[in-house]
């Protein structure tokens, strides 16, 4: 398959099951809602060492938030429910509770509930107050700028992590430009995040390593400087590869994010140095969810 | 299928215990079986059809027509369905009501309405007597869930021993409003009597008009509280002044008390 001169590999991205939640952070104005969300989603690029993968899903208008203020919705993904709950609580406590004027709400419905402000309330040292409003429990925790309002729990849902595609270009600058174009449109899709810095990862990994202590190591088949000494997947003209990783609440959301992202890259055309689109395919070792590039782009 | 309607024939000599006439106890009964149910009235036991004309058959929608204030325990323990009282009602309306049931009274009610209520919606178009949402005498747990909407005024000790739920009063409240509250929310649009929040431990009393406070409530200053927006939003579906956005606010003066108790309660007064 070739789109606008860009070759789409006959391959697939492998992804794996995760647990996820959505939360809504509101604040006095959009600036402070974003600051709080950025703090909460910091150091959350990969479950390999961060404990979770998190990102800003989208900016919310006052009409879309529970308290009628400006807000941001955040998605957090982890490999299991316990890990998710731990990361959520830690990050909410250290990054949202501490952020001026913030309030914190559940952003997703589901049967399985995990603590959001349920345990943060103890920061109130006995002065915290509970309110049960329209069937939902909230905690009002007195803080120095007024009150921190948080919903007691949020829902944990099944999700998918590790959807991805690779952009293979003739230069580093061209690969970066293409990825930036892809990320811009992918951020319009609801239910997905691209957790790496700016949505792009330059150090894609393979499963395993020659070093026993490491569970992942550099994806040497796509490293341009190793073309001559490894089982390379790169043709001679390709000098840079960048990857976009997608975590999503549903397979449909990831499909759509990959489709619009790949299309945005292809729209730039082969004339801009974009040669191929490929995907992280690890022979079935990584996960049960397969995203076939050519099926997605049909 | 029309609502099962009990129309009071004449004023009973003694007060009548209406607790058998709730949806879950009448379900699957024929009109003849319902007519044969006995109701306590003083020391007498009276068949339902000696007190009421019975029409309709929908036991999920019950109407008590031509009602008056000698009919006690209307909707006691109601678990589901709708119960409408056309006229006044006696004591203990909606006592221990459960689940998402609805009771509407078009007139006034006597004491202990919503006593120990657990869930559902009680709407009273007129006034309510003392101990609205309170506990039975000797008990320590009053209303523990649901919503009570009073369009008129309420008597003394509204929300006595209240633990959870919301009491909304469009009119005025009597003395000792929110006395011995453990938690929950009481909102009063009108004036309030003496000793508001007496011995309250926790909970919120939300006022549109400044009350006369006891010395055991301390001024904590003026604030803008985020939870009030959520609270007012939750009233949106009520047929009430409380659903009118012109009546909502989030800037308040906060008074904490009762400091003769643990002092974790609050009286919030609109600024």
XYZ file of C-alpha atoms in Angstrom:
569
model
C 0.000 0.000 0.000
C 1.305 3.446 -0.966
C -0.372 6.710 0.094
C 0.902 9.913 -1.504
C 4.210 8.169 -2.224
C 4.612 6.901 1.363
C 4.818 3.128 1.706
C 2.634 1.492 4.362
C 4.254 -1.713 5.616
C 2.199 -4.894 5.706
C 2.595 -5.221 9.433
C 0.800 -4.520 12.660
C 1.254 -2.800 15.995
C 1.051 -5.054 19.006
C -0.707 -3.742 22.064
C -1.597 -5.126 25.454
C -4.441 -4.901 27.998
C -4.210 -2.197 30.647
C -6.377 -0.669 33.341
C -7.287 2.971 32.989
C -9.268 5.854 34.404
C -10.235 9.345 33.361
C -10.226 12.260 35.773
C -11.242 15.871 35.379
C -9.178 18.665 36.877
C -10.752 22.108 37.131
C -9.298 25.380 38.329
C -9.853 29.121 38.532
C -8.812 29.526 34.892
C -7.545 27.359 31.987
C -3.926 28.180 32.782
C -4.041 26.683 36.263
C -6.106 23.689 35.200
C -3.438 22.930 32.624
C -0.584 23.455 35.094
C -2.174 20.984 37.481
C -2.792 18.449 34.712
C 0.751 18.783 33.419
C 2.143 18.207 36.890
C -0.038 15.140 37.358
C 0.948 13.608 34.022
C 4.650 14.318 34.397
C 7.086 11.377 34.431
C 4.415 9.066 33.047
C 5.721 8.119 29.619
C 6.021 4.366 30.054
C 5.022 1.712 32.549
C 8.524 0.288 32.153
C 9.817 2.659 34.821
C 7.174 5.300 35.556
C 4.537 3.089 37.117
C 1.887 4.387 34.744
C 1.328 6.105 31.434
C -0.624 9.332 31.625
C -1.494 12.241 29.444
C -3.847 15.103 28.830
C -6.801 13.930 26.776
C -8.329 17.319 26.019
C -9.213 20.752 27.337
C -12.740 21.109 28.722
C -14.998 24.149 28.576
C -16.889 25.250 31.715
C -20.043 23.638 30.262
C -18.311 20.258 30.297
C -17.049 20.252 33.890
C -18.954 19.316 37.051
C -18.313 22.617 38.829
C -18.696 24.883 35.791
C -15.070 25.998 35.724
C -12.378 25.537 33.100
C -10.902 22.066 33.128
C -8.709 19.416 31.621
C -9.410 15.705 31.261
C -6.560 13.341 32.006
C -6.212 9.631 31.207
C -4.045 7.363 33.328
C -3.091 3.806 32.311
C -1.358 1.090 34.315
C -0.730 -2.614 33.939
C -3.072 -3.528 36.811
C -5.733 -2.129 39.093
C -3.521 -1.884 42.173
C -0.826 -0.022 40.285
C -3.386 2.322 38.805
C -4.912 3.093 42.188
C -1.500 3.749 43.728
C -0.354 6.030 40.933
C -3.652 7.894 40.857
C -3.651 8.574 44.564
C -0.003 9.607 44.687
C -0.269 11.918 41.728
C -3.595 13.407 42.851
C -2.161 14.082 46.284
C 1.125 15.573 45.196
C 0.129 17.341 41.984
C -3.565 18.283 42.104
C -4.230 18.774 45.803
C -1.183 21.045 45.882
C -2.126 23.039 42.796
C -3.790 26.411 43.525
C -7.584 26.613 43.044
C -7.831 23.038 41.731
C -10.720 20.593 42.098
C -10.739 16.949 41.086
C -13.566 14.812 39.689
C -14.136 11.387 38.199
C -14.404 11.523 34.434
C -15.631 8.030 33.632
C -18.381 5.663 34.759
C -17.819 2.021 35.625
C -18.587 -0.687 38.141
C -15.115 -0.950 39.640
C -14.388 2.087 41.782
C -10.925 3.165 42.945
C -10.073 5.898 45.441
C -9.648 9.430 44.149
C -10.093 11.726 47.131
C -11.261 8.972 49.474
C -7.927 8.768 51.258
C -6.639 12.258 50.421
C -9.276 13.513 52.820
C -7.081 12.655 55.773
C -4.918 15.613 54.810
C -7.763 17.617 56.314
C -6.707 16.443 59.786
C -10.275 16.019 60.954
C -11.542 19.276 59.452
C -12.507 17.575 56.167
C -16.194 17.441 55.276
C -18.086 14.936 53.193
C -20.977 15.845 50.915
C -23.193 13.324 49.142
C -24.623 15.148 46.124
C -26.771 13.422 43.482
C -25.527 10.020 44.619
C -21.840 10.940 44.431
C -19.635 11.450 47.443
C -17.332 14.434 47.534
C -14.739 15.546 50.047
C -14.091 19.136 50.982
C -10.600 19.454 52.362
C -9.639 22.787 53.923
C -6.403 24.131 52.408
C -4.603 27.434 52.597
C -6.218 28.942 49.469
C -9.732 27.883 50.495
C -11.112 24.397 49.965
C -9.943 21.482 47.833
C -13.023 19.727 46.449
C -12.571 16.176 45.219
C -14.841 13.321 44.282
C -14.266 10.317 46.546
C -13.786 7.729 43.823
C -13.435 7.264 40.101
C -13.985 4.226 37.914
C -11.382 1.778 36.705
C -12.000 0.401 33.218
C -10.288 -2.039 30.887
C -8.129 -0.343 28.255
C -5.409 -0.947 25.685
C -1.840 0.294 25.797
C 0.914 0.296 23.229
C -0.814 1.050 19.949
C 1.879 2.571 17.757
C 3.288 3.410 14.377
C 6.767 4.309 13.149
C 7.640 7.154 10.829
C 10.679 6.386 8.682
C 12.273 9.433 7.069
C 15.356 10.552 5.229
C 16.399 12.876 8.031
C 15.778 13.538 11.697
C 14.186 16.925 10.977
C 11.788 15.426 8.445
C 10.721 12.638 10.810
C 10.107 15.168 13.578
C 8.038 17.459 11.357
C 5.893 14.533 10.247
C 5.325 13.369 13.815
C 4.367 16.860 14.921
C 1.744 16.967 12.173
C 0.417 13.579 13.246
C 0.222 14.470 16.931
C -1.674 17.661 16.208
C -4.571 15.776 14.629
C -4.370 12.760 16.951
C -4.989 15.033 19.930
C -8.455 15.758 18.560
C -9.467 12.128 19.134
C -11.287 11.411 22.418
C -10.252 8.440 24.523
C -6.564 8.301 23.638
C -3.290 9.736 24.856
C 0.172 9.744 23.370
C 2.183 9.524 26.583
C 5.726 10.211 25.403
C 7.346 13.685 25.333
C 5.340 15.767 22.890
C 3.616 12.535 21.902
C 6.713 11.194 20.148
C 9.318 8.634 21.198
C 12.714 8.364 19.534
C 13.892 5.391 21.572
C 11.466 2.677 20.573
C 12.192 -0.590 22.331
C 12.093 -4.283 21.705
C 11.155 -6.868 24.306
C 14.148 -8.225 26.270
C 17.847 -7.460 26.357
C 21.223 -9.135 26.430
C 21.365 -7.825 29.998
C 19.205 -9.976 32.276
C 18.131 -7.069 34.459
C 16.451 -5.222 31.592
C 12.995 -6.109 30.291
C 13.336 -3.867 27.228
C 16.151 -2.516 25.115
C 16.734 -0.433 22.012
C 14.913 -1.559 18.884
C 18.131 -2.171 16.953
C 16.322 -3.236 13.776
C 15.124 0.362 13.408
C 18.311 2.138 14.563
C 19.807 3.859 11.506
C 23.364 3.846 12.880
C 23.274 0.033 13.146
C 22.165 -0.615 9.581
C 25.391 -2.393 8.726
C 25.726 -4.636 11.751
C 22.247 -5.796 12.743
C 19.217 -7.427 11.153
C 18.012 -4.039 10.003
C 14.522 -3.126 8.817
C 15.808 0.049 7.187
C 16.707 0.757 3.588
C 19.845 2.805 2.893
C 18.081 6.162 2.415
C 16.372 6.084 5.817
C 18.330 8.011 8.421
C 15.798 8.589 11.184
C 12.848 6.729 12.718
C 10.406 8.086 15.271
C 7.506 6.334 16.930
C 4.121 7.484 18.165
C 2.681 5.332 20.961
C -1.042 5.418 21.671
C -2.905 4.274 24.787
C -6.658 4.197 24.456
C -9.826 3.379 26.329
C -11.094 1.334 23.369
C -9.707 -0.361 20.269
C -11.912 1.881 18.145
C -10.349 5.020 19.622
C -6.828 3.730 18.946
C -7.791 2.705 15.399
C -9.083 6.195 14.719
C -6.068 7.915 16.277
C -3.683 5.771 14.214
C -5.685 6.417 11.047
C -5.711 10.196 11.349
C -2.071 10.256 12.474
C -0.795 8.135 9.606
C -2.936 10.109 7.168
C -1.430 13.377 8.425
C 2.066 11.993 7.870
C 1.184 10.720 4.407
C -0.402 14.064 3.507
C 3.079 15.576 3.751
C 4.104 13.164 0.991
C 7.253 11.372 -0.038
C 8.628 14.657 -1.370
C 9.173 15.797 2.217
C 11.432 12.852 2.927
C 8.896 10.502 4.474
C 9.613 7.039 3.092
C 7.602 4.501 5.048
C 5.158 3.897 7.857
C 5.777 0.799 9.920
C 4.793 -0.436 13.368
C 6.203 -2.069 16.467
C 5.688 -5.757 15.843
C 7.348 -8.085 18.292
C 6.204 -11.434 16.982
C 3.352 -11.797 19.417
C 5.495 -11.606 22.567
C 3.998 -8.340 23.742
C 0.250 -8.469 23.637
C -2.982 -9.803 22.162
C -4.221 -6.635 20.456
C -3.010 -6.286 16.848
C -3.518 -3.086 14.850
C -2.887 -3.865 11.177
C -1.744 -0.729 9.395
C -3.190 -1.545 5.997
C -6.592 -2.485 7.454
C -6.698 0.766 9.382
C -5.796 2.844 6.321
C -8.248 1.177 3.934
C -54.466 1.474 34.450
C -55.489 4.360 36.680
C -53.966 5.172 40.045
C -55.252 3.278 43.049
C -57.215 6.011 44.799
C -58.448 6.055 48.399
C -60.973 8.833 48.906
C -61.738 9.597 52.552
C -65.486 9.318 53.153
C -65.758 11.246 56.418
C -63.586 12.607 59.196
C -62.576 9.657 61.423
C -63.212 9.903 65.150
C -59.669 8.851 66.014
C -56.325 9.134 64.241
C -55.727 6.448 61.603
C -52.537 4.463 61.046
C -52.157 4.445 57.238
C -48.913 2.446 57.138
C -50.487 -0.675 55.498
C -51.420 1.360 52.403
C -48.041 1.511 50.639
C -47.160 0.214 47.174
C -45.107 -2.816 48.171
C -47.768 -4.134 50.590
C -50.615 -3.714 48.082
C -48.813 -5.229 45.098
C -50.734 -8.120 43.463
C -53.747 -7.598 45.732
C -57.258 -7.314 44.296
C -59.459 -4.348 45.171
C -61.525 -6.669 47.352
C -58.452 -7.788 49.266
C -57.329 -4.181 49.696
C -60.801 -3.198 50.931
C -60.578 -5.904 53.595
C -57.280 -4.648 55.058
C -57.742 -3.340 58.574
C -56.350 -0.029 59.777
C -55.778 0.885 63.415
C -57.805 3.900 64.506
C -57.572 4.553 68.191
C -58.303 1.189 69.802
C -60.512 0.127 66.893
C -59.590 -1.794 63.762
C -61.435 -0.511 60.718
C -61.676 -2.018 57.261
C -60.250 0.216 54.567
C -63.595 0.374 52.777
C -65.309 1.728 55.870
C -63.025 4.775 55.740
C -62.351 5.157 52.021
C -63.976 4.794 48.622
C -61.558 2.781 46.502
C -61.106 3.329 42.763
C -58.379 2.410 40.281
C -55.962 -0.490 40.507
C -52.391 0.682 39.835
C -50.634 -0.125 43.095
C -47.456 1.627 41.907
C -49.347 4.920 41.886
C -51.448 5.541 44.972
C -53.566 8.621 45.625
C -55.093 9.474 48.987
C -57.819 11.972 48.172
C -59.766 14.263 50.497
C -56.994 13.653 53.017
C -56.787 15.374 56.384
C -54.452 15.682 59.344
C -55.772 12.667 61.267
C -54.176 10.265 58.777
C -50.791 9.285 60.221
C -47.897 7.189 58.876
C -48.765 7.811 55.221
C -46.044 6.223 53.073
C -44.255 4.613 56.015
C -41.413 2.465 54.691
C -42.421 3.090 51.072
C -39.987 1.132 48.924
C -40.974 2.153 45.396
C -43.651 3.900 43.376
C -45.492 7.166 43.761
C -47.861 8.225 46.507
C -49.851 11.441 46.264
C -51.783 12.960 49.139
C -54.461 15.374 48.044
C -55.027 17.587 51.075
C -53.340 17.572 54.452
C -51.611 14.671 56.189
C -50.977 13.730 59.782
C -47.817 12.814 61.614
C -44.980 10.630 60.327
C -45.477 11.119 56.571
C -42.727 9.255 54.654
C -41.329 7.812 57.845
C -38.466 5.422 56.999
C -39.172 5.769 53.265
C -36.711 3.743 51.216
C -35.302 3.565 47.705
C -36.270 5.949 44.932
C -39.913 6.385 45.903
C -41.860 9.631 45.647
C -44.408 11.110 48.000
C -46.186 14.383 47.287
C -48.511 16.135 49.716
C -50.558 18.999 48.309
C -51.416 20.437 51.723
C -49.770 20.663 55.125
C -48.316 17.872 57.262
C -48.032 17.462 61.002
C -44.971 16.477 63.032
C -42.176 14.011 62.205
C -42.508 14.086 58.421
C -39.561 12.261 56.783
C -38.723 10.832 60.187
C -35.755 8.445 59.766
C -36.250 8.615 55.988
C -33.629 6.672 54.043
C -34.090 7.608 50.377
C -36.490 9.016 47.814
C -38.197 12.372 47.400
C -40.822 13.882 49.696
C -42.488 17.047 48.412
C -44.820 19.043 50.639
C -46.631 21.898 48.959
C -47.708 23.442 52.246
C -46.171 23.634 55.709
C -44.552 20.931 57.836
C -44.681 20.553 61.599
C -41.927 20.024 64.135
C -39.155 17.441 63.899
C -39.118 17.302 60.090
C -36.494 14.711 59.104
C -35.849 13.887 62.735
C -35.538 10.676 64.697
C -38.233 8.924 66.657
C -38.183 10.048 70.265
C -35.414 8.107 71.980
C -33.650 7.241 68.739
C -30.406 8.911 67.736
C -30.471 8.560 63.970
C -32.773 10.851 62.038
C -33.098 11.207 58.303
C -30.252 9.378 56.570
C -30.870 9.887 52.855
C -33.106 11.273 50.146
C -34.490 14.727 49.549
C -37.285 16.603 51.329
C -38.728 19.678 49.653
C -41.020 21.955 51.665
C -42.652 24.777 49.735
C -44.081 26.389 52.848
C -42.679 26.756 56.340
C -41.371 24.199 58.814
C -41.779 23.995 62.563
C -39.167 23.606 65.258
C -36.241 21.180 65.252
C -36.172 20.505 61.511
C -33.373 18.011 60.822
C -33.012 16.965 64.460
C -30.414 14.160 64.623
C -30.189 14.236 60.806
C -27.376 12.053 59.435
C -27.522 12.377 55.653
C -29.742 13.680 52.848
C -31.062 17.102 51.960
C -33.909 19.183 53.405
C -34.969 22.144 51.265
C -37.331 24.750 52.669
C -38.617 27.555 50.498
C -40.239 29.297 53.457
C -39.235 29.890 57.048
C -37.932 27.526 59.723
C -38.767 27.452 63.413
C -36.497 27.286 66.442
C -33.684 24.773 66.873
C -33.345 24.163 63.126
C -30.626 21.532 62.551
C -30.409 20.662 66.208
C -28.137 17.719 67.006
C -27.352 17.236 63.301
C -24.716 14.614 62.610
C -24.396 15.321 58.873
C -26.418 16.212 55.783
C -27.630 19.489 54.356
C -30.505 21.798 55.275
C -31.242 24.793 53.058
C -33.669 27.497 54.195
C -34.649 30.338 51.891
C -36.690 32.203 54.467
C -36.047 33.243 58.031
C -34.922 30.976 60.847
C -35.829 30.901 64.516
C -33.764 30.842 67.673
C -30.948 28.416 68.482
C -30.216 27.386 64.904
C -27.702 24.536 64.758
C -28.071 23.784 68.453
C -25.653 20.962 69.358
C -24.953 20.152 65.719
C -21.845 17.989 65.259
C -21.350 18.053 61.498
C -23.426 18.948 58.451
C -24.345 22.109 56.594
C -27.141 24.609 57.110
C -27.403 26.853 54.077
C -29.249 30.130 54.539
C -30.417 32.929 52.289
C -31.035 35.255 55.233
C -28.722 36.018 58.111
C -29.795 34.194 61.284
C -29.441 35.117 64.922
C -26.567 32.882 65.927
C -25.660 31.389 69.269
C -22.364 32.335 70.891
C -21.097 28.840 70.159
C -20.792 29.523 66.415
C -17.614 31.256 65.264
C -17.258 33.396 62.180
C -14.818 31.783 59.711
C -14.997 34.548 57.125
C -16.386 34.979 53.641
C -15.568 32.378 50.999
C -16.420 31.063 47.560
C -17.050 27.329 47.848
C -16.866 25.047 44.814
C -19.227 22.408 46.166
C -22.160 24.823 46.169
C -22.204 24.811 42.363
C -22.568 21.038 42.398
C -25.236 21.226 45.085
C -27.356 23.729 43.172
C -26.889 21.747 39.949
C -28.346 18.723 41.711
C -31.591 20.680 42.305
C -32.121 21.296 38.584
C -34.884 18.713 38.183
C -36.915 19.805 41.185
C -40.135 21.743 40.723
C -38.985 24.387 43.132
C -37.415 27.789 43.635
C -34.235 25.866 44.408
C -33.921 24.885 40.746
C -34.006 28.534 39.641
C -30.456 29.584 38.810
C -31.261 33.092 40.070
C -31.451 31.628 43.564
C -28.074 29.866 43.425
C -24.840 31.293 44.785
C -21.397 30.213 45.881
C -20.192 33.177 47.912
C -21.012 32.737 51.560
C -20.144 33.733 55.116
C -19.096 30.627 57.015
C -19.864 30.064 60.691
C -18.482 26.918 62.341
C -20.143 25.194 65.262
C -21.688 24.121 67.481
C -18.525 24.596 69.544
C -20.379 23.301 72.586
C -20.245 20.057 70.600
C -17.384 18.983 68.308
C -17.821 22.081 66.140
C -17.483 20.423 62.756
C -20.812 21.711 61.513
C -21.280 24.876 59.508
C -23.856 27.529 58.825
C -23.324 29.108 55.427
C -25.077 32.418 54.817
C -25.504 33.879 51.353
C -23.501 37.055 50.772
